[in-house]
Short mmCIF file of C-alpha atoms and ligand atoms in Angstrom, two decimals:
data_model
loop_
_atom_site.label_atom_id
_atom_site.label_comp_id
_atom_site.label_asym_id
_atom_site.label_seq_id
_atom_site.Cartn_x
_atom_site.Cartn_y
_atom_site.Cartn_z
CA UNK C 1 42.79 55.84 119.13
CA UNK C 2 42.94 53.01 121.65
CA UNK C 3 44.77 49.75 121.01
CA UNK C 4 41.41 47.93 120.73
CA UNK C 5 40.17 50.21 117.97
CA UNK C 6 43.47 50.12 116.12
CA UNK C 7 43.36 46.29 116.18
CA UNK C 8 39.94 46.32 114.54
CA UNK C 9 40.98 48.55 111.68
CA UNK C 10 44.69 47.83 111.18
CA UNK C 11 45.54 46.74 107.66
CA UNK C 12 41.92 46.88 106.42
CA UNK C 13 42.03 46.77 102.66
CA UNK C 14 41.21 50.16 101.22
CA UNK C 15 42.87 50.72 97.87
CA UNK C 16 42.53 48.71 94.66
CA UNK C 17 43.96 45.19 94.66
CA UNK C 18 46.36 43.96 92.01
CA UNK C 19 44.96 42.04 89.10
CA UNK C 20 45.36 38.25 88.82
CA UNK C 21 44.06 35.80 86.20
CA UNK C 22 41.30 34.58 88.49
CA UNK C 23 39.02 36.83 90.56
CA UNK C 24 39.89 37.59 94.17
CA UNK C 25 38.27 35.31 96.72
CA UNK C 26 36.59 37.95 98.83
CA UNK C 27 35.44 36.82 102.22
CA UNK C 28 32.71 39.15 103.33
CA UNK C 29 29.28 39.21 104.86
CA UNK C 30 29.53 42.97 105.42
CA UNK C 31 29.97 45.12 102.34
CA UNK C 32 31.31 48.58 103.13
CA UNK C 33 29.47 51.29 101.22
CA UNK C 34 31.18 54.43 99.99
CA UNK C 35 28.75 56.97 101.47
CA UNK C 36 25.38 57.44 103.18
CA UNK C 37 23.51 57.81 99.89
CA UNK C 38 24.63 54.36 98.79
CA UNK C 39 23.02 52.65 101.83
CA UNK C 40 19.55 52.62 100.26
CA UNK C 41 20.48 53.11 96.64
CA UNK C 42 18.86 50.21 94.74
CA UNK C 43 21.26 50.71 91.86
CA UNK C 44 24.34 50.22 94.04
CA UNK C 45 25.77 46.87 93.01
CA UNK C 46 26.05 44.84 96.20
CA UNK C 47 25.08 45.83 99.71
CA UNK C 48 25.46 42.49 101.50
CA UNK C 49 27.75 39.50 100.94
CA UNK C 50 25.06 36.85 100.77
CA UNK C 51 24.36 37.65 97.13
CA UNK C 52 27.99 36.91 96.28
CA UNK C 53 31.13 38.94 95.67
CA UNK C 54 33.87 38.85 93.02
CA UNK C 55 34.34 35.09 92.62
CA UNK C 56 30.61 34.34 92.52
CA UNK C 57 30.03 37.17 90.03
CA UNK C 58 32.80 35.89 87.75
CA UNK C 59 31.42 32.35 87.91
CA UNK C 60 27.89 33.53 87.09
CA UNK C 61 29.25 35.46 84.13
CA UNK C 62 31.25 32.48 82.81
CA UNK C 63 28.25 30.16 83.17
CA UNK C 64 26.02 32.69 81.37
CA UNK C 65 28.46 32.66 78.45
CA UNK C 66 28.54 28.86 78.43
CA UNK C 67 24.75 28.45 78.63
CA UNK C 68 23.90 31.39 76.34
CA UNK C 69 21.92 32.81 79.26
CA UNK C 70 20.89 36.31 80.29
CA UNK C 71 21.23 35.41 83.97
CA UNK C 72 22.49 32.55 86.13
CA UNK C 73 21.72 31.93 89.80
CA UNK C 74 23.99 29.86 92.04
CA UNK C 75 22.85 27.41 94.73
CA UNK C 76 24.69 25.46 97.42
CA UNK C 77 24.11 22.13 95.60
CA UNK C 78 22.67 20.75 92.40
CA UNK C 79 19.60 19.55 94.25
CA UNK C 80 19.13 23.06 95.68
CA UNK C 81 19.28 24.50 92.14
CA UNK C 82 16.42 22.27 91.06
CA UNK C 83 14.32 22.75 94.19
CA UNK C 84 15.10 26.49 94.16
CA UNK C 85 14.14 26.98 90.51
CA UNK C 86 10.90 25.05 90.98
CA UNK C 87 9.98 27.00 94.13
CA UNK C 88 10.74 30.24 92.30
CA UNK C 89 8.17 29.68 89.56
CA UNK C 90 5.45 27.43 91.10
CA UNK C 91 2.57 28.21 93.43
CA UNK C 92 -0.14 26.20 95.19
CA UNK C 93 -2.69 24.85 92.75
CA UNK C 94 -0.19 24.48 89.89
CA UNK C 95 0.57 21.12 88.39
CA UNK C 96 3.89 19.85 87.04
CA UNK C 97 4.84 16.96 84.82
CA UNK C 98 8.11 15.30 85.80
CA UNK C 99 10.04 12.78 83.74
CA UNK C 100 10.12 9.40 85.46
CA UNK C 101 13.90 8.94 85.13
CA UNK C 102 14.53 12.13 87.14
CA UNK C 103 17.33 12.18 89.74
CA UNK C 104 15.81 10.38 92.71
CA UNK C 105 16.21 13.14 95.34
CA UNK C 106 14.37 15.51 92.96
CA UNK C 107 11.47 13.08 92.93
CA UNK C 108 11.49 13.10 96.73
CA UNK C 109 11.43 16.92 96.73
CA UNK C 110 8.53 16.97 94.28
CA UNK C 111 6.48 14.43 96.23
CA UNK C 112 7.17 15.67 99.75
CA UNK C 113 7.72 19.41 99.44
CA UNK C 114 5.84 20.46 96.31
CA UNK C 115 3.09 17.95 97.05
CA UNK C 116 2.90 19.19 100.63
CA UNK C 117 2.50 22.78 99.44
CA UNK C 118 -0.35 21.94 97.10
CA UNK C 119 1.43 21.50 93.76
CA UNK C 120 0.14 18.51 91.79
CA UNK C 121 2.99 16.26 90.61
CA UNK C 122 2.68 13.56 87.98
CA UNK C 123 5.37 11.50 86.31
CA UNK C 124 5.63 10.55 82.66
CA UNK C 125 7.47 7.82 80.82
CA UNK C 126 10.68 9.33 79.38
CA UNK C 127 9.82 7.87 75.99
CA UNK C 128 6.40 9.58 75.79
CA UNK C 129 6.05 11.35 72.42
CA UNK C 130 6.18 15.15 72.77
CA UNK C 131 2.67 15.61 71.28
CA UNK C 132 1.17 13.08 73.70
CA UNK C 133 3.02 14.58 76.65
CA UNK C 134 2.02 18.18 76.05
CA UNK C 135 -1.43 17.07 74.83
CA UNK C 136 -2.07 15.42 78.19
CA UNK C 137 -1.16 18.55 80.17
CA UNK C 138 -4.06 20.18 81.97
CA UNK C 139 -4.95 23.87 82.14
CA UNK C 140 -3.23 23.92 85.53
CA UNK C 141 0.05 22.51 84.20
CA UNK C 142 2.63 25.21 84.84
CA UNK C 143 5.87 23.39 84.13
CA UNK C 144 7.40 20.26 82.59
CA UNK C 145 10.60 19.02 84.22
CA UNK C 146 12.91 17.07 81.92
CA UNK C 147 16.16 15.22 82.48
CA UNK C 148 17.86 14.04 79.32
CA UNK C 149 19.68 11.69 79.30
CA UNK C 150 17.96 10.79 82.56
CA UNK C 151 19.47 9.36 85.70
CA UNK C 152 20.74 5.76 85.70
CA UNK C 153 18.84 4.46 82.65
CA UNK C 154 19.77 7.38 80.33
CA UNK C 155 16.64 7.58 78.18
CA UNK C 156 16.44 10.88 76.30
CA UNK C 157 13.55 13.15 75.43
CA UNK C 158 13.05 15.21 72.29
CA UNK C 159 13.78 18.38 74.24
CA UNK C 160 13.36 20.96 71.44
CA UNK C 161 9.99 19.49 70.42
CA UNK C 162 8.68 19.41 73.99
CA UNK C 163 9.92 22.96 74.61
CA UNK C 164 8.20 24.25 71.46
CA UNK C 165 4.87 22.52 72.11
CA UNK C 166 4.88 23.54 75.77
CA UNK C 167 5.57 27.17 74.87
CA UNK C 168 2.59 27.19 72.52
CA UNK C 169 0.43 26.23 75.50
CA UNK C 170 2.07 28.68 77.89
CA UNK C 171 3.77 25.90 79.89
CA UNK C 172 7.32 26.41 81.18
CA UNK C 173 10.03 23.82 80.56
CA UNK C 174 12.98 23.10 82.82
CA UNK C 175 15.73 20.53 82.36
CA UNK C 176 18.26 18.92 84.65
CA UNK C 177 21.17 19.13 82.21
CA UNK C 178 23.87 17.69 84.47
CA UNK C 179 24.87 15.04 81.87
CA UNK C 180 25.27 17.75 79.20
CA UNK C 181 27.05 20.00 81.73
CA UNK C 182 25.86 23.17 79.98
CA UNK C 183 28.46 22.56 77.28
CA UNK C 184 27.59 19.35 75.40
CA UNK C 185 23.97 20.51 75.23
CA UNK C 186 22.72 24.10 75.53
CA UNK C 187 19.06 23.84 76.53
CA UNK C 188 18.25 27.56 76.28
CA UNK C 189 19.19 27.50 72.58
CA UNK C 190 16.65 24.72 72.10
CA UNK C 191 13.80 26.73 73.60
CA UNK C 192 13.93 25.43 77.19
CA UNK C 193 13.10 28.11 79.77
CA UNK C 194 15.23 26.95 82.71
CA UNK C 195 18.56 25.14 82.34
CA UNK C 196 19.53 23.53 85.65
CA UNK C 197 22.60 21.56 86.57
CA UNK C 198 24.64 20.12 89.38
CA UNK C 199 27.96 21.95 89.00
CA UNK C 200 29.12 19.41 91.58
CA UNK C 201 29.56 16.94 88.72
CA UNK C 202 31.43 17.87 85.53
CA UNK C 203 31.84 21.60 85.92
CA UNK C 204 33.44 21.30 89.36
CA UNK C 205 35.11 18.22 87.93
CA UNK C 206 37.24 17.22 90.90
CA UNK C 207 34.75 15.58 93.27
CA UNK C 208 35.39 18.12 96.00
CA UNK C 209 32.75 20.86 95.87
CA UNK C 210 28.94 21.16 95.90
CA UNK C 211 27.13 23.74 93.78
CA UNK C 212 24.24 24.09 91.37
CA UNK C 213 23.09 26.62 88.81
CA UNK C 214 19.89 27.75 87.13
CA UNK C 215 20.17 29.69 83.87
CA UNK C 216 17.47 31.57 81.95
CA UNK C 217 17.08 33.99 79.05
CA UNK C 218 13.72 35.59 79.78
CA UNK C 219 14.42 38.59 82.05
CA UNK C 220 11.27 37.88 84.08
CA UNK C 221 12.50 34.35 84.78
CA UNK C 222 16.01 35.59 85.61
CA UNK C 223 14.40 37.94 88.15
CA UNK C 224 12.21 35.15 89.54
CA UNK C 225 15.27 32.92 90.04
CA UNK C 226 17.20 35.70 91.78
CA UNK C 227 14.22 36.53 93.97
CA UNK C 228 13.88 32.85 94.82
CA UNK C 229 17.49 32.70 96.01
CA UNK C 230 16.97 35.86 98.08
CA UNK C 231 13.69 34.60 99.53
CA UNK C 232 15.18 31.30 100.62
CA UNK C 233 18.40 32.86 101.90
CA UNK C 234 20.85 30.71 100.00
CA UNK C 235 24.51 31.65 99.57
CA UNK C 236 27.61 30.00 98.11
CA UNK C 237 31.08 30.75 99.40
CA UNK C 238 33.76 32.60 97.45
CA UNK C 239 36.15 29.65 97.84
CA UNK C 240 33.62 27.24 96.38
CA UNK C 241 32.75 29.61 93.53
CA UNK C 242 36.44 29.98 92.73
CA UNK C 243 36.90 26.22 92.70
CA UNK C 244 33.96 25.72 90.32
CA UNK C 245 35.26 28.52 88.11
CA UNK C 246 38.55 26.65 87.78
CA UNK C 247 36.54 23.68 86.56
CA UNK C 248 34.80 25.82 83.92
CA UNK C 249 38.18 26.65 82.34
CA UNK C 250 39.04 23.02 81.58
CA UNK C 251 35.52 21.61 81.15
CA UNK C 252 35.62 21.21 77.33
CA UNK C 253 38.96 19.37 77.45
CA UNK C 254 37.89 17.04 80.23
CA UNK C 255 34.56 16.30 78.55
CA UNK C 256 36.28 15.54 75.25
CA UNK C 257 38.74 13.15 76.89
CA UNK C 258 36.22 11.45 79.17
CA UNK C 259 33.56 11.26 76.47
CA UNK C 260 35.94 9.53 74.08
CA UNK C 261 37.30 7.18 76.73
CA UNK C 262 33.73 6.37 77.78
CA UNK C 263 32.81 5.38 74.25
CA UNK C 264 35.89 3.18 73.93
CA UNK C 265 35.03 1.38 77.16
CA UNK C 266 31.36 1.11 76.12
CA UNK C 267 32.29 -0.39 72.74
CA UNK C 268 34.55 -2.90 74.45
CA UNK C 269 31.85 -3.85 76.98
CA UNK C 270 29.41 -4.56 74.14
CA UNK C 271 31.67 -7.40 73.00
CA UNK C 272 31.99 -9.09 76.39
CA UNK C 273 30.04 -12.32 77.00
CA UNK C 274 28.70 -11.25 80.43
CA UNK C 275 27.15 -8.05 79.03
CA UNK C 276 23.54 -8.01 77.81
CA UNK C 277 23.34 -4.37 76.66
CA UNK C 278 25.11 -1.03 76.96
CA UNK C 279 22.89 2.02 77.45
CA UNK C 280 24.76 5.02 76.10
CA UNK C 281 23.03 7.48 73.76
CA UNK C 282 26.26 8.29 71.92
CA UNK C 283 26.66 4.63 70.88
CA UNK C 284 25.33 3.92 67.39
CA UNK C 285 22.38 1.57 67.75
CA UNK C 286 21.17 3.06 71.04
CA UNK C 287 17.44 3.88 70.80
CA UNK C 288 18.20 7.55 71.56
CA UNK C 289 21.26 7.84 69.33
CA UNK C 290 19.50 9.99 66.71
CA UNK C 291 18.33 12.53 69.33
CA UNK C 292 21.80 12.69 70.81
CA UNK C 293 23.47 13.08 67.40
CA UNK C 294 21.07 15.87 66.44
CA UNK C 295 21.30 17.96 69.62
CA UNK C 296 24.62 17.20 71.37
CA UNK C 297 28.16 18.19 70.49
CA UNK C 298 29.68 15.28 72.41
CA UNK C 299 29.24 12.85 75.26
CA UNK C 300 30.36 12.77 78.86
CA UNK C 301 31.79 9.65 80.48
CA UNK C 302 28.62 8.39 82.21
CA UNK C 303 26.66 5.37 80.98
CA UNK C 304 25.01 2.17 82.18
CA UNK C 305 25.56 -1.50 81.40
CA UNK C 306 22.98 -4.27 81.74
CA UNK C 307 24.70 -7.53 82.63
CA UNK C 308 23.29 -10.95 81.88
CA UNK C 309 21.15 -12.33 84.72
CA UNK C 310 23.01 -13.46 87.84
CA UNK C 311 22.36 -13.46 91.57
CA UNK C 312 23.06 -10.42 93.74
CA UNK C 313 26.26 -12.06 95.02
CA UNK C 314 27.71 -11.86 91.51
CA UNK C 315 27.03 -8.12 91.35
CA UNK C 316 28.86 -7.65 94.64
CA UNK C 317 31.71 -9.85 93.38
CA UNK C 318 31.98 -7.70 90.23
CA UNK C 319 32.11 -4.44 92.17
CA UNK C 320 34.44 -5.78 94.87
CA UNK C 321 36.91 -7.06 92.26
CA UNK C 322 37.41 -3.58 90.79
CA UNK C 323 40.69 -1.96 91.72
CA UNK C 324 40.77 1.15 89.54
CA UNK C 325 37.06 2.05 89.63
CA UNK C 326 35.94 3.40 92.97
CA UNK C 327 32.48 2.57 94.33
CA UNK C 328 30.64 5.85 94.75
CA UNK C 329 27.37 7.57 93.93
CA UNK C 330 28.74 10.69 92.33
CA UNK C 331 30.28 11.34 88.90
CA UNK C 332 31.83 14.06 86.79
CA UNK C 333 35.21 14.02 88.53
CA UNK C 334 38.55 12.90 87.09
CA UNK C 335 38.21 9.41 88.57
CA UNK C 336 36.31 6.35 87.42
CA UNK C 337 33.39 5.11 89.52
CA UNK C 338 30.86 2.29 89.49
CA UNK C 339 27.56 1.60 91.23
CA UNK C 340 24.79 -0.99 91.06
CA UNK C 341 21.56 0.83 90.10
CA UNK C 342 18.63 -1.54 90.57
CA UNK C 343 17.60 -0.60 94.15
CA UNK C 344 17.16 3.03 93.05
CA UNK C 345 14.74 2.10 90.26
CA UNK C 346 12.06 0.85 92.66
CA UNK C 347 10.61 4.36 93.08
CA UNK C 348 9.82 4.62 89.37
CA UNK C 349 6.33 4.44 87.93
CA UNK C 350 7.35 3.28 84.46
CA UNK C 351 9.87 0.52 84.93
CA UNK C 352 11.52 -1.14 81.98
CA UNK C 353 12.70 -4.71 81.91
CA UNK C 354 16.44 -5.19 81.68
CA UNK C 355 18.08 -8.55 81.07
CA UNK C 356 19.95 -8.47 84.37
CA UNK C 357 21.54 -6.14 86.89
CA UNK C 358 22.30 -2.55 85.84
CA UNK C 359 25.75 -1.13 86.56
CA UNK C 360 26.41 2.57 86.05
CA UNK C 361 29.96 3.49 85.14
CA UNK C 362 31.64 6.85 85.19
CA UNK C 363 34.81 7.00 83.11
CA UNK C 364 37.53 9.25 84.46
CA UNK C 365 40.91 10.31 83.12
CA UNK C 366 42.81 7.08 83.82
CA UNK C 367 44.29 5.19 80.83
CA UNK C 368 41.55 3.30 78.98
CA UNK C 369 43.55 0.05 78.91
CA UNK C 370 43.75 0.06 82.70
CA UNK C 371 40.00 0.64 82.96
CA UNK C 372 39.27 -2.20 80.55
CA UNK C 373 41.59 -4.57 82.43
CA UNK C 374 39.81 -3.60 85.66
CA UNK C 375 36.36 -4.26 84.19
CA UNK C 376 37.57 -7.60 82.80
CA UNK C 377 38.71 -8.48 86.33
CA UNK C 378 35.23 -7.59 87.58
CA UNK C 379 33.47 -9.58 84.86
CA UNK C 380 35.64 -12.63 85.62
CA UNK C 381 34.52 -12.43 89.24
CA UNK C 382 30.92 -11.98 88.04
CA UNK C 383 31.07 -15.05 85.81
CA UNK C 384 32.77 -17.15 88.47
CA UNK C 385 30.22 -16.23 91.16
CA UNK C 386 27.26 -16.72 88.80
CA UNK C 387 28.42 -20.17 87.72
C1 LIG B 1 24.18 14.69 91.45
C2 LIG B 1 23.01 15.13 90.68
C3 LIG B 1 22.20 16.17 91.14
C4 LIG B 1 22.39 16.82 92.48
O1 LIG B 1 23.58 17.47 92.66
P1 LIG B 1 24.15 17.76 94.14
O2 LIG B 1 25.11 18.84 93.96
O3 LIG B 1 24.72 16.48 94.63
O4 LIG B 1 22.95 18.18 94.98
C5 LIG B 1 21.15 16.56 90.36
N1 LIG B 1 20.89 15.97 89.18
C6 LIG B 1 21.63 14.96 88.71
C7 LIG B 1 21.30 14.36 87.40
C8 LIG B 1 22.72 14.50 89.44
O5 LIG B 1 23.43 13.46 88.99
#
């Protein structure tokens, strides 16, 4: 054979590879098939790399165990998991009910894309009673999209009750379970049809990878999700899948540590003179505490604080005085973060009144005393600027 041909085939992996703790990161668009019969054999496992190779398969398996699912589909981001799952089960003429405290880019998708394709979208107050919510659904309502605790303001829904009532009427339920991370809360066990989450947050856990997942138990829904991924042509890389899989292994430990640290910081904040209220469903006294205590096995490190009224300059002074907390929109990593929420709430239909500005905190793995000292520094700046 010529040098050119030998260069193409030299060293190509042929035999079995040795076994490591994690799966191999296979890089492949082309999948080589063993013989001509396998080319069009529908039962042959994988014929093309887009549907994922060893690392993606291992991750899907691990997530299925965590979620108690029959099948899990992977998406290139959390937002893609939600848009992909909705596109997989909805058609023109359907209507959906979406909780008003939904992640803001999901609202944009619903209004622009689903609305543009002829799906009717209406929003409901997160505190709507399950009977009233499902009672108000029309004959065209195909799906109810929940997020509990919801973005920024963290109101919860009675997810099992909504799932049960919706099922009786033949309406699907889906939940963005990013706060529960598929571990603190297992939606499929509570009767929800589609459990969606941004793996980008806690499961990835290191603020360095985008991915999302959709999990289901009903084989028809598992097939619909897989078909949806195929139809839209989405793929996630083996490197990214491997990285998220690493996160899965330590997720329970990180959640336990960050959940406990979050509660300690939240309890401390409640006693500070600049703080009007702490919104954290795992705090006794929170309006949603009973729902959380009934359905969740723990808390993550994400919650929101309402400060006492002060001008915008005081909010900026608070955030700019922080030295340990970073200012950033994400969460779920090992580092503490803070943002000011109010500008994002303008898109909502059902707005609540808060005493003053809302600050969302994500508690990372730093020492709690350092985080408290940092927040005290911020509150001093807040008080000084407000005065
Ligand atoms: C971040 C987030 C998403 C989107 O995840 P991406 O991977 O950033 O697309 C979805 N839902 C919630 C609640 C989130 O916080």
